[in-house]
Amino acid sequence: MQSWLRRKDIDKLTDHEEGRRLVPTLGWPHLVALGIGAIVGTGIYTLIGVGADKAGPAVLLSFIVAGVVCACAALAYAEMSTMMPAAGSAYTYSYTVLGEAIAWIVGWSLILEYSLVVSTVAVGWSGYFAGFLQWVHTSTGWDVTLPAALAAGPHAGGVINLPAIVITFLVAGMLIAGTRESATLNAVLVVFKLIALAVFIAVALPAFDSANLQPFMPYGFPKSVDAQGVERGVMAAAAIIFFAFYGFDAISTAAEETKNPGRDLSIGIIGSMVGCTLIYVLVALAAVGAMSFTVFGKSAEPLALIMRELGHPQAALIIGIVAVIALPTVLLAFFYGQSRIFFVMSRDGLLPRSLSKVNPRTGTPVAITLFTAVLVAALAGVARLDEIAALANAGTLVAFIAVSVCMLVLRKRDPSRPRVFRTPMAWVVGPLAIFGCLYLFWSLPHRTQIWFLVWNVVGVIVYLVYSRRASLLARGQEA
């Protein structure tokens, strides 16, 4: 039992052997852009339709509920990341505070989260890319559209989602080229993405009609199951829309590559979260006010559809083009986070150590990035957007709970340790994040909960068979 509870030394978290150390190259502007790039993406561009279908106009409340829970978790992340400026995010905090077995479960859940998020975004991007190719065909007569078999997975009548696979490997190539270069390009693309959302708000808000908000809450507040077996309600939508808010946790995975982590991490996490919450509420209000949710609730590109229905094809085109150009920023941010989680677990010995080698020229973990690309591309080629988004949320909720618990445990265990950022009202914010995440987890589709349990059963088996004995702590070493 003692081995399950062994913990890493918090004072040695930043000490690493040569060849397995990441290079600090990022400043706070990179981190804010990384956070906004991760948060503003598929969630608002595509999942607003899924959420509206589940909650009706009350999807506005779903955004608020998810936003409050994420804001509480973000404050906990800000405190923990500035105390432990090491890669690994919730996995590293859990390893240091709660012990190896809990850290493994959190890391295993993060692998699920990031893999599925990147796959979800790749599928969402593919939908916009197909719409863009269709526009080119209609406008110019050039038939550049993809065959149906290559444009979608089996669930949508195709064979394989080729655009989703291609964009995954393009982003992997960017990350291999260098972290700072990728972050700089990401910052430029984020500006385009925000401009597109500003165009949507400017065009849709004048068309606001309060009649579109009636009935405001057609499916009630708690999760319920309708006659067709579909789970609906404000909380059912919030449990899916929650996907649209997280992304700030990807910033904490960049701690080891941040030049001034004590200052920059808290600015990046809280700044991106506050900015994105404001953007989301405005976009959701403009969407449900401009048009009945029944019109865009099933669309793969709801914002562009609303623009077309309002008679603004040029605005729809701008949103579609920017989605094609800028949604990869979400891919980049989460792909980055995924590769760093894999990297740190490998460096700790819980996954094969050969994967944690850093390229001396680019300062990036090439092997783990390529491995991640293959895994994500395989999922994106055949996966369904709504199902994988819900399963990704399950992994994230576990991570958020773990970070909030770590913050509270350290407040009791080590109250005198210097905290560059202190979460205000920690004993209110922490429990609010924990119980809010538990309620959101309960509100997830039942099948999602079952699959998440299956994933973690597999994870426990892997830990017992391999990782428990292979970890560096088991051999009396630090990473």
Short mmCIF file of C-alpha atoms in Angstrom, two decimals:
data_model
loop_
_atom_site.label_atom_id
_atom_site.label_comp_id
_atom_site.label_asym_id
_atom_site.label_seq_id
_atom_site.Cartn_x
_atom_site.Cartn_y
_atom_site.Cartn_z
CA MET A 1 0.00 0.00 0.00
CA GLN A 2 2.91 2.32 0.76
CA SER A 3 4.06 2.24 -2.86
CA TRP A 4 0.66 3.50 -4.03
CA LEU A 5 1.05 6.61 -1.86
CA ARG A 6 4.68 7.48 -2.67
CA ARG A 7 5.03 11.13 -3.60
CA LYS A 8 7.49 13.23 -5.58
CA ASP A 9 9.52 15.81 -3.67
CA ILE A 10 8.01 19.25 -4.37
CA ASP A 11 11.44 20.87 -3.98
CA LYS A 12 12.99 18.68 -6.70
CA LEU A 13 10.28 19.04 -9.34
CA THR A 14 12.39 21.28 -11.55
CA ASP A 15 15.55 19.14 -11.37
CA HIS A 16 15.89 16.94 -14.47
CA GLU A 17 18.66 15.04 -16.17
CA GLU A 18 20.26 16.38 -19.35
CA GLY A 19 18.38 15.43 -22.51
CA ARG A 20 15.00 15.23 -20.72
CA ARG A 21 14.68 18.91 -19.82
CA LEU A 22 12.32 21.24 -21.68
CA VAL A 23 13.59 24.70 -22.71
CA PRO A 24 11.93 27.84 -21.25
CA THR A 25 11.03 30.10 -24.23
CA LEU A 26 7.48 31.37 -23.53
CA GLY A 27 6.28 34.69 -22.06
CA TRP A 28 2.83 35.65 -20.75
CA PRO A 29 1.53 36.87 -24.17
CA HIS A 30 2.27 33.38 -25.54
CA LEU A 31 0.41 31.82 -22.60
CA VAL A 32 -2.66 34.07 -22.90
CA ALA A 33 -2.80 33.31 -26.64
CA LEU A 34 -2.31 29.59 -25.90
CA GLY A 35 -5.22 29.72 -23.44
CA ILE A 36 -7.55 31.68 -25.72
CA GLY A 37 -6.46 29.53 -28.64
CA ALA A 38 -7.43 26.42 -26.66
CA ILE A 39 -10.65 27.74 -25.13
CA VAL A 40 -12.18 29.59 -28.10
CA GLY A 41 -12.60 26.88 -30.68
CA THR A 42 -14.78 23.92 -31.45
CA GLY A 43 -16.81 24.59 -28.32
CA ILE A 44 -18.21 27.89 -29.51
CA TYR A 45 -17.93 27.27 -33.26
CA THR A 46 -19.70 23.91 -33.26
CA LEU A 47 -20.86 22.70 -29.84
CA ILE A 48 -23.13 25.70 -29.32
CA GLY A 49 -25.49 23.87 -31.68
CA VAL A 50 -25.26 20.65 -29.65
CA GLY A 51 -25.90 22.60 -26.44
CA ALA A 52 -28.88 24.49 -27.87
CA ASP A 53 -30.40 21.22 -29.03
CA LYS A 54 -30.23 19.90 -25.44
CA ALA A 55 -31.29 23.03 -23.51
CA GLY A 56 -33.01 25.40 -25.96
CA PRO A 57 -32.43 29.13 -25.31
CA ALA A 58 -31.48 28.21 -21.72
CA VAL A 59 -28.14 27.17 -23.23
CA LEU A 60 -27.21 30.65 -21.96
CA LEU A 61 -27.53 29.28 -18.42
CA SER A 62 -25.50 26.23 -19.44
CA PHE A 63 -22.64 28.51 -20.48
CA ILE A 64 -22.85 30.40 -17.17
CA VAL A 65 -22.89 27.20 -15.05
CA ALA A 66 -19.95 25.69 -16.91
CA GLY A 67 -18.10 29.01 -16.81
CA VAL A 68 -18.44 29.43 -13.03
CA VAL A 69 -17.19 25.89 -12.34
CA CYS A 70 -14.26 26.39 -14.72
CA ALA A 71 -13.43 29.78 -13.17
CA CYS A 72 -13.13 28.15 -9.73
CA ALA A 73 -10.92 25.40 -11.15
CA ALA A 74 -8.83 28.01 -12.98
CA LEU A 75 -8.05 29.79 -9.70
CA ALA A 76 -6.88 26.48 -8.20
CA TYR A 77 -4.72 25.84 -11.28
CA ALA A 78 -3.18 29.31 -10.99
CA GLU A 79 -2.10 28.66 -7.39
CA MET A 80 -0.77 25.16 -8.05
CA SER A 81 1.07 25.97 -11.29
CA THR A 82 2.96 28.92 -9.78
CA MET A 83 3.94 26.76 -6.78
CA MET A 84 5.11 23.91 -9.04
CA PRO A 85 6.46 25.36 -12.29
CA ALA A 86 6.97 21.94 -13.85
CA ALA A 87 5.37 20.26 -16.87
CA GLY A 88 2.57 17.78 -16.27
CA SER A 89 -0.26 19.94 -14.94
CA ALA A 90 -2.80 18.04 -12.76
CA TYR A 91 -0.77 14.82 -13.06
CA THR A 92 2.34 16.44 -11.55
CA TYR A 93 0.38 18.18 -8.76
CA SER A 94 -1.33 14.90 -7.85
CA TYR A 95 1.99 13.00 -7.87
CA THR A 96 3.45 15.54 -5.44
CA VAL A 97 0.43 15.94 -3.13
CA LEU A 98 -1.76 12.82 -3.33
CA GLY A 99 0.59 10.02 -4.34
CA GLU A 100 1.55 7.91 -7.33
CA ALA A 101 -1.62 5.84 -7.74
CA ILE A 102 -3.90 8.91 -7.79
CA ALA A 103 -1.43 10.66 -10.12
CA TRP A 104 -1.60 7.72 -12.50
CA ILE A 105 -5.40 7.84 -12.61
CA VAL A 106 -5.30 11.61 -13.20
CA GLY A 107 -2.61 11.25 -15.88
CA TRP A 108 -4.51 8.41 -17.53
CA SER A 109 -7.63 10.61 -17.51
CA LEU A 110 -5.65 13.51 -19.01
CA ILE A 111 -4.44 11.23 -21.80
CA LEU A 112 -8.10 10.52 -22.52
CA GLU A 113 -9.04 14.22 -22.30
CA TYR A 114 -6.35 15.58 -24.57
CA SER A 115 -6.51 12.77 -27.12
CA LEU A 116 -10.26 13.14 -27.48
CA VAL A 117 -10.19 16.96 -27.47
CA VAL A 118 -7.70 17.03 -30.33
CA SER A 119 -9.77 14.43 -32.17
CA THR A 120 -12.97 16.42 -31.57
CA VAL A 121 -11.44 19.64 -32.83
CA ALA A 122 -10.01 17.88 -35.86
CA VAL A 123 -13.48 16.52 -36.70
CA GLY A 124 -15.01 19.98 -36.13
CA TRP A 125 -12.40 21.60 -38.35
CA SER A 126 -13.10 19.01 -41.03
CA GLY A 127 -16.77 20.06 -41.08
CA TYR A 128 -15.86 23.70 -41.72
CA PHE A 129 -13.23 22.69 -44.29
CA ALA A 130 -15.82 20.66 -46.21
CA GLY A 131 -18.19 23.68 -46.13
CA PHE A 132 -15.39 25.90 -47.44
CA LEU A 133 -14.63 23.51 -50.32
CA GLN A 134 -18.34 23.44 -51.16
CA TRP A 135 -18.39 27.25 -51.29
CA VAL A 136 -15.38 27.25 -53.64
CA HIS A 137 -17.21 24.79 -55.89
CA THR A 138 -20.42 26.86 -55.89
CA SER A 139 -18.65 30.19 -56.42
CA THR A 140 -16.06 29.24 -59.03
CA GLY A 141 -17.31 26.02 -60.57
CA TRP A 142 -14.10 24.25 -59.55
CA ASP A 143 -15.00 20.88 -58.13
CA VAL A 144 -12.54 20.66 -55.26
CA THR A 145 -14.94 18.85 -52.93
CA LEU A 146 -13.80 15.60 -51.38
CA PRO A 147 -15.55 12.29 -52.08
CA ALA A 148 -18.06 11.50 -49.33
CA ALA A 149 -16.06 8.42 -48.37
CA LEU A 150 -13.05 10.60 -47.45
CA ALA A 151 -14.90 13.53 -45.85
CA ALA A 152 -16.44 11.82 -42.82
CA GLY A 153 -16.20 8.80 -40.55
CA PRO A 154 -18.43 5.70 -40.78
CA HIS A 155 -21.08 7.23 -38.47
CA ALA A 156 -21.76 9.96 -41.09
CA GLY A 157 -21.87 7.69 -44.13
CA GLY A 158 -18.19 7.96 -45.03
CA VAL A 159 -15.23 5.66 -44.62
CA ILE A 160 -12.55 7.88 -43.09
CA ASN A 161 -12.26 11.57 -42.20
CA LEU A 162 -9.18 12.45 -44.24
CA PRO A 163 -9.11 16.23 -43.49
CA ALA A 164 -9.14 15.51 -39.75
CA ILE A 165 -6.15 13.18 -40.12
CA VAL A 166 -4.17 15.61 -42.32
CA ILE A 167 -4.64 18.60 -39.98
CA THR A 168 -3.53 16.48 -37.01
CA PHE A 169 -0.20 15.67 -38.64
CA LEU A 170 0.30 19.27 -39.83
CA VAL A 171 -0.07 20.52 -36.25
CA ALA A 172 2.28 17.79 -35.02
CA GLY A 173 4.85 19.03 -37.54
CA MET A 174 4.51 22.58 -36.19
CA LEU A 175 5.11 21.43 -32.61
CA ILE A 176 8.14 19.38 -33.61
CA ALA A 177 9.61 22.47 -35.33
CA GLY A 178 9.74 24.36 -32.02
CA THR A 179 7.58 25.46 -29.11
CA ARG A 180 8.18 29.21 -29.38
CA GLU A 181 7.63 29.22 -33.14
CA SER A 182 4.37 27.30 -32.72
CA ALA A 183 3.23 29.64 -29.93
CA THR A 184 3.96 32.75 -32.01
CA LEU A 185 1.98 31.46 -35.00
CA ASN A 186 -0.79 30.46 -32.60
CA ALA A 187 -0.96 34.05 -31.24
CA VAL A 188 -1.41 35.47 -34.76
CA LEU A 189 -4.18 32.99 -35.62
CA VAL A 190 -5.98 33.72 -32.32
CA VAL A 191 -6.38 37.36 -33.42
CA PHE A 192 -8.12 36.21 -36.62
CA LYS A 193 -10.39 33.94 -34.61
CA LEU A 194 -11.48 36.75 -32.29
CA ILE A 195 -12.15 39.03 -35.25
CA ALA A 196 -14.46 36.38 -36.76
CA LEU A 197 -16.44 36.08 -33.52
CA ALA A 198 -16.68 39.89 -33.32
CA VAL A 199 -18.12 39.89 -36.87
CA PHE A 200 -20.71 37.28 -35.82
CA ILE A 201 -21.77 39.29 -32.76
CA ALA A 202 -21.94 42.55 -34.75
CA VAL A 203 -24.16 40.98 -37.43
CA ALA A 204 -26.35 38.72 -35.24
CA LEU A 205 -27.11 41.03 -32.29
CA PRO A 206 -29.10 43.58 -34.37
CA ALA A 207 -31.34 40.66 -35.44
CA PHE A 208 -32.11 39.85 -31.78
CA ASP A 209 -35.75 38.84 -31.30
CA SER A 210 -36.95 38.03 -27.77
CA ALA A 211 -39.54 35.66 -29.27
CA ASN A 212 -36.66 33.29 -30.07
CA LEU A 213 -36.04 32.93 -26.32
CA GLN A 214 -39.53 31.51 -25.69
CA PRO A 215 -39.95 29.03 -24.15
CA PHE A 216 -36.67 29.79 -22.42
CA MET A 217 -36.17 26.44 -20.69
CA PRO A 218 -38.15 23.88 -22.72
CA TYR A 219 -36.36 20.84 -21.23
CA GLY A 220 -35.97 21.98 -17.60
CA PHE A 221 -32.81 22.52 -15.54
CA PRO A 222 -31.59 19.07 -14.38
CA LYS A 223 -30.61 16.32 -16.78
CA SER A 224 -33.60 14.30 -17.97
CA VAL A 225 -34.22 11.71 -20.70
CA ASP A 226 -36.94 12.36 -23.29
CA ALA A 227 -39.15 9.82 -25.05
CA GLN A 228 -36.50 9.26 -27.74
CA GLY A 229 -33.87 8.44 -25.11
CA VAL A 230 -32.03 11.77 -25.64
CA GLU A 231 -30.62 13.43 -22.51
CA ARG A 232 -31.73 17.06 -22.29
CA GLY A 233 -31.87 19.98 -19.86
CA VAL A 234 -29.64 22.89 -18.84
CA MET A 235 -27.23 20.61 -16.94
CA ALA A 236 -27.10 18.02 -19.73
CA ALA A 237 -26.05 20.85 -22.06
CA ALA A 238 -23.63 22.29 -19.49
CA ALA A 239 -21.92 18.90 -19.17
CA ILE A 240 -21.21 18.98 -22.93
CA ILE A 241 -20.60 22.75 -23.24
CA PHE A 242 -18.08 22.43 -20.43
CA PHE A 243 -15.84 21.25 -23.27
CA ALA A 244 -15.97 24.81 -24.65
CA PHE A 245 -14.46 26.36 -21.51
CA TYR A 246 -11.49 24.30 -20.58
CA GLY A 247 -8.19 24.89 -22.23
CA PHE A 248 -6.57 26.98 -19.55
CA ASP A 249 -5.26 23.70 -18.11
CA ALA A 250 -3.12 23.41 -21.26
CA ILE A 251 -1.33 26.54 -20.03
CA SER A 252 -0.26 24.77 -16.84
CA THR A 253 1.40 22.05 -18.94
CA ALA A 254 3.66 24.82 -20.31
CA ALA A 255 5.04 25.71 -16.85
CA GLU A 256 8.45 24.17 -17.50
CA GLU A 257 8.77 26.10 -20.78
CA THR A 258 7.76 29.48 -19.29
CA LYS A 259 10.50 32.06 -18.73
CA ASN A 260 8.89 33.65 -15.64
CA PRO A 261 6.38 31.07 -14.35
CA GLY A 262 5.71 32.81 -11.03
CA ARG A 263 4.16 35.79 -12.84
CA ASP A 264 3.22 34.57 -16.30
CA LEU A 265 1.25 31.40 -15.47
CA SER A 266 -1.36 33.15 -13.33
CA ILE A 267 -1.73 35.93 -15.94
CA GLY A 268 -2.16 33.34 -18.70
CA ILE A 269 -4.66 31.11 -16.87
CA ILE A 270 -6.91 33.79 -15.36
CA GLY A 271 -6.60 36.26 -18.25
CA SER A 272 -7.64 33.72 -20.88
CA MET A 273 -10.49 32.38 -18.73
CA VAL A 274 -12.04 35.81 -18.00
CA GLY A 275 -11.72 36.94 -21.61
CA CYS A 276 -13.25 33.78 -23.03
CA THR A 277 -16.20 33.73 -20.62
CA LEU A 278 -17.20 37.21 -21.78
CA ILE A 279 -16.84 36.23 -25.43
CA TYR A 280 -18.91 33.08 -24.99
CA VAL A 281 -21.85 34.74 -23.28
CA LEU A 282 -22.02 37.40 -26.00
CA VAL A 283 -21.83 34.85 -28.83
CA ALA A 284 -24.44 32.55 -27.22
CA LEU A 285 -26.79 35.50 -26.61
CA ALA A 286 -26.42 36.66 -30.21
CA ALA A 287 -27.01 33.13 -31.56
CA VAL A 288 -30.15 32.19 -29.62
CA GLY A 289 -31.57 35.69 -29.98
CA ALA A 290 -31.11 35.87 -33.73
CA MET A 291 -32.71 32.54 -34.59
CA SER A 292 -34.73 29.69 -33.10
CA PHE A 293 -32.46 27.03 -31.62
CA THR A 294 -34.36 24.40 -33.63
CA VAL A 295 -32.81 25.81 -36.83
CA PHE A 296 -29.13 25.61 -35.92
CA GLY A 297 -29.23 22.97 -33.15
CA LYS A 298 -28.27 20.09 -35.46
CA SER A 299 -25.76 21.94 -37.66
CA ALA A 300 -22.07 21.04 -37.85
CA GLU A 301 -21.31 24.75 -38.48
CA PRO A 302 -24.01 26.63 -36.50
CA LEU A 303 -22.50 30.12 -36.54
CA ALA A 304 -21.99 30.14 -40.30
CA LEU A 305 -25.51 28.71 -40.76
CA ILE A 306 -27.03 31.55 -38.70
CA MET A 307 -25.23 34.12 -40.84
CA ARG A 308 -26.52 32.54 -44.06
CA GLU A 309 -30.08 32.32 -42.71
CA LEU A 310 -29.94 36.01 -41.76
CA GLY A 311 -28.98 36.90 -45.32
CA HIS A 312 -25.30 37.62 -44.72
CA PRO A 313 -23.44 35.08 -46.87
CA GLN A 314 -20.25 37.19 -46.78
CA ALA A 315 -20.18 37.09 -42.97
CA ALA A 316 -20.83 33.34 -43.10
CA LEU A 317 -17.92 33.00 -45.49
CA ILE A 318 -15.62 34.99 -43.19
CA ILE A 319 -16.57 32.80 -40.21
CA GLY A 320 -16.13 29.63 -42.27
CA ILE A 321 -12.73 30.69 -43.63
CA VAL A 322 -11.46 31.81 -40.22
CA ALA A 323 -12.67 28.54 -38.68
CA VAL A 324 -10.64 26.67 -41.30
CA ILE A 325 -7.59 28.85 -40.61
CA ALA A 326 -7.86 29.34 -36.85
CA LEU A 327 -9.45 26.21 -35.35
CA PRO A 328 -6.04 24.54 -35.60
CA THR A 329 -5.00 26.86 -32.72
CA VAL A 330 -7.16 24.67 -30.48
CA LEU A 331 -5.53 21.60 -31.97
CA LEU A 332 -2.12 23.09 -31.32
CA ALA A 333 -2.84 24.02 -27.69
CA PHE A 334 -4.33 20.67 -26.69
CA PHE A 335 -1.92 18.64 -28.81
CA TYR A 336 0.84 20.52 -27.01
CA GLY A 337 -0.72 19.67 -23.64
CA GLN A 338 -1.19 16.03 -24.60
CA SER A 339 2.41 15.59 -25.71
CA ARG A 340 3.68 17.19 -22.48
CA ILE A 341 1.54 14.92 -20.28
CA PHE A 342 2.86 11.88 -22.17
CA PHE A 343 6.38 13.32 -21.91
CA VAL A 344 6.31 13.82 -18.12
CA MET A 345 4.72 10.43 -17.43
CA SER A 346 7.46 8.89 -19.57
CA ARG A 347 10.16 10.90 -17.80
CA ASP A 348 8.81 9.63 -14.46
CA GLY A 349 9.04 6.05 -15.74
CA LEU A 350 5.28 5.37 -15.69
CA LEU A 351 5.42 5.10 -19.49
CA PRO A 352 8.45 3.86 -21.49
CA ARG A 353 11.40 6.19 -20.81
CA SER A 354 12.55 6.12 -24.45
CA LEU A 355 9.65 8.44 -25.33
CA SER A 356 10.90 11.30 -23.13
CA LYS A 357 14.01 12.23 -25.10
CA VAL A 358 14.18 15.91 -26.12
CA ASN A 359 15.58 16.88 -29.54
CA PRO A 360 18.75 18.94 -28.83
CA ARG A 361 18.16 21.24 -31.85
CA THR A 362 14.48 22.12 -31.42
CA GLY A 363 14.11 21.49 -27.67
CA THR A 364 10.94 19.45 -28.33
CA PRO A 365 10.05 15.81 -27.55
CA VAL A 366 9.82 14.50 -31.13
CA ALA A 367 9.09 10.81 -30.42
CA ILE A 368 6.20 11.53 -28.05
CA THR A 369 4.73 14.12 -30.45
CA LEU A 370 4.70 11.64 -33.33
CA PHE A 371 3.23 8.94 -31.10
CA THR A 372 0.48 11.36 -30.03
CA ALA A 373 -0.22 12.27 -33.67
CA VAL A 374 -0.76 8.64 -34.66
CA LEU A 375 -3.10 8.04 -31.71
CA VAL A 376 -5.15 11.20 -32.30
CA ALA A 377 -5.35 10.76 -36.08
CA ALA A 378 -6.69 7.23 -35.64
CA LEU A 379 -9.48 8.56 -33.41
CA ALA A 380 -10.27 11.59 -35.55
CA GLY A 381 -10.59 9.49 -38.68
CA VAL A 382 -13.61 7.56 -37.43
CA ALA A 383 -14.99 9.32 -34.31
CA ARG A 384 -18.31 11.08 -33.67
CA LEU A 385 -18.07 14.69 -32.46
CA ASP A 386 -20.71 14.63 -29.71
CA GLU A 387 -19.68 11.30 -28.20
CA ILE A 388 -15.95 12.01 -27.99
CA ALA A 389 -16.56 15.53 -26.62
CA ALA A 390 -18.58 14.08 -23.74
CA LEU A 391 -15.92 11.46 -22.96
CA ALA A 392 -13.18 14.12 -23.07
CA ASN A 393 -15.18 16.11 -20.52
CA ALA A 394 -15.14 13.17 -18.11
CA GLY A 395 -11.34 13.11 -18.10
CA THR A 396 -11.13 16.85 -17.60
CA LEU A 397 -13.58 16.86 -14.70
CA VAL A 398 -11.42 14.31 -12.87
CA ALA A 399 -8.35 16.50 -13.43
CA PHE A 400 -10.13 19.63 -12.20
CA ILE A 401 -11.31 17.82 -9.05
CA ALA A 402 -7.76 16.56 -8.40
CA VAL A 403 -6.19 20.03 -8.74
CA SER A 404 -8.76 21.59 -6.40
CA VAL A 405 -8.19 18.81 -3.85
CA CYS A 406 -4.41 19.28 -4.13
CA MET A 407 -4.78 23.01 -3.45
CA LEU A 408 -6.81 22.39 -0.29
CA VAL A 409 -4.56 19.57 0.95
CA LEU A 410 -1.44 21.74 0.57
CA ARG A 411 -3.18 24.63 2.34
CA LYS A 412 -3.48 22.30 5.38
CA ARG A 413 -0.26 20.28 5.00
CA ASP A 414 2.14 23.09 4.07
CA PRO A 415 0.47 26.43 4.87
CA SER A 416 3.76 28.36 5.14
CA ARG A 417 5.08 27.43 1.68
CA PRO A 418 5.43 30.58 -0.51
CA ARG A 419 2.52 31.06 -2.90
CA VAL A 420 3.13 33.53 -5.70
CA PHE A 421 -0.60 33.45 -6.45
CA ARG A 422 -3.09 32.71 -3.68
CA THR A 423 -6.60 31.65 -4.61
CA PRO A 424 -9.02 34.04 -2.88
CA MET A 425 -11.49 32.38 -0.49
CA ALA A 426 -9.83 29.03 -1.19
CA TRP A 427 -12.15 27.10 1.15
CA VAL A 428 -15.13 28.37 -0.84
CA VAL A 429 -13.65 28.26 -4.34
CA GLY A 430 -12.07 24.79 -3.93
CA PRO A 431 -15.21 22.96 -2.74
CA LEU A 432 -17.31 24.83 -5.34
CA ALA A 433 -15.00 23.54 -8.08
CA ILE A 434 -15.02 19.99 -6.65
CA PHE A 435 -18.78 19.65 -6.18
CA GLY A 436 -19.53 21.57 -9.38
CA CYS A 437 -17.36 19.13 -11.33
CA LEU A 438 -18.99 16.15 -9.61
CA TYR A 439 -22.45 17.46 -10.58
CA LEU A 440 -21.32 18.01 -14.17
CA PHE A 441 -19.90 14.47 -14.23
CA TRP A 442 -23.25 13.11 -13.00
CA SER A 443 -24.93 15.14 -15.77
CA LEU A 444 -22.86 13.48 -18.51
CA PRO A 445 -24.56 10.86 -20.67
CA HIS A 446 -24.78 7.53 -18.85
CA ARG A 447 -22.94 5.74 -21.64
CA THR A 448 -20.09 8.25 -21.32
CA GLN A 449 -19.77 7.46 -17.62
CA ILE A 450 -19.60 3.73 -18.38
CA TRP A 451 -16.91 4.21 -21.05
CA PHE A 452 -14.92 6.40 -18.68
CA LEU A 453 -15.08 3.68 -16.03
CA VAL A 454 -13.91 1.10 -18.59
CA TRP A 455 -11.02 3.39 -19.60
CA ASN A 456 -9.86 3.68 -15.99
CA VAL A 457 -10.19 -0.06 -15.34
CA VAL A 458 -7.80 -0.55 -18.26
CA GLY A 459 -5.58 2.16 -16.76
CA VAL A 460 -5.41 0.45 -13.37
CA ILE A 461 -4.44 -2.83 -15.07
CA VAL A 462 -1.63 -1.06 -16.99
CA TYR A 463 -0.42 0.52 -13.74
CA LEU A 464 -0.39 -2.78 -11.86
CA VAL A 465 1.26 -4.73 -14.67
CA TYR A 466 3.88 -2.17 -15.76
CA SER A 467 3.96 1.35 -14.33
CA ARG A 468 4.02 0.61 -10.59
CA ARG A 469 7.30 -1.28 -10.90
CA ALA A 470 8.81 0.82 -13.72
CA SER A 471 8.40 4.24 -12.08
CA LEU A 472 11.60 6.03 -11.03
CA LEU A 473 10.30 6.42 -7.48
CA ALA A 474 9.97 2.63 -7.28
CA ARG A 475 13.70 2.49 -8.05
CA GLY A 476 14.52 5.18 -5.51
CA GLN A 477 15.21 7.89 -8.12
CA GLU A 478 13.75 11.28 -9.05
CA ALA A 479 12.99 12.23 -12.67
#
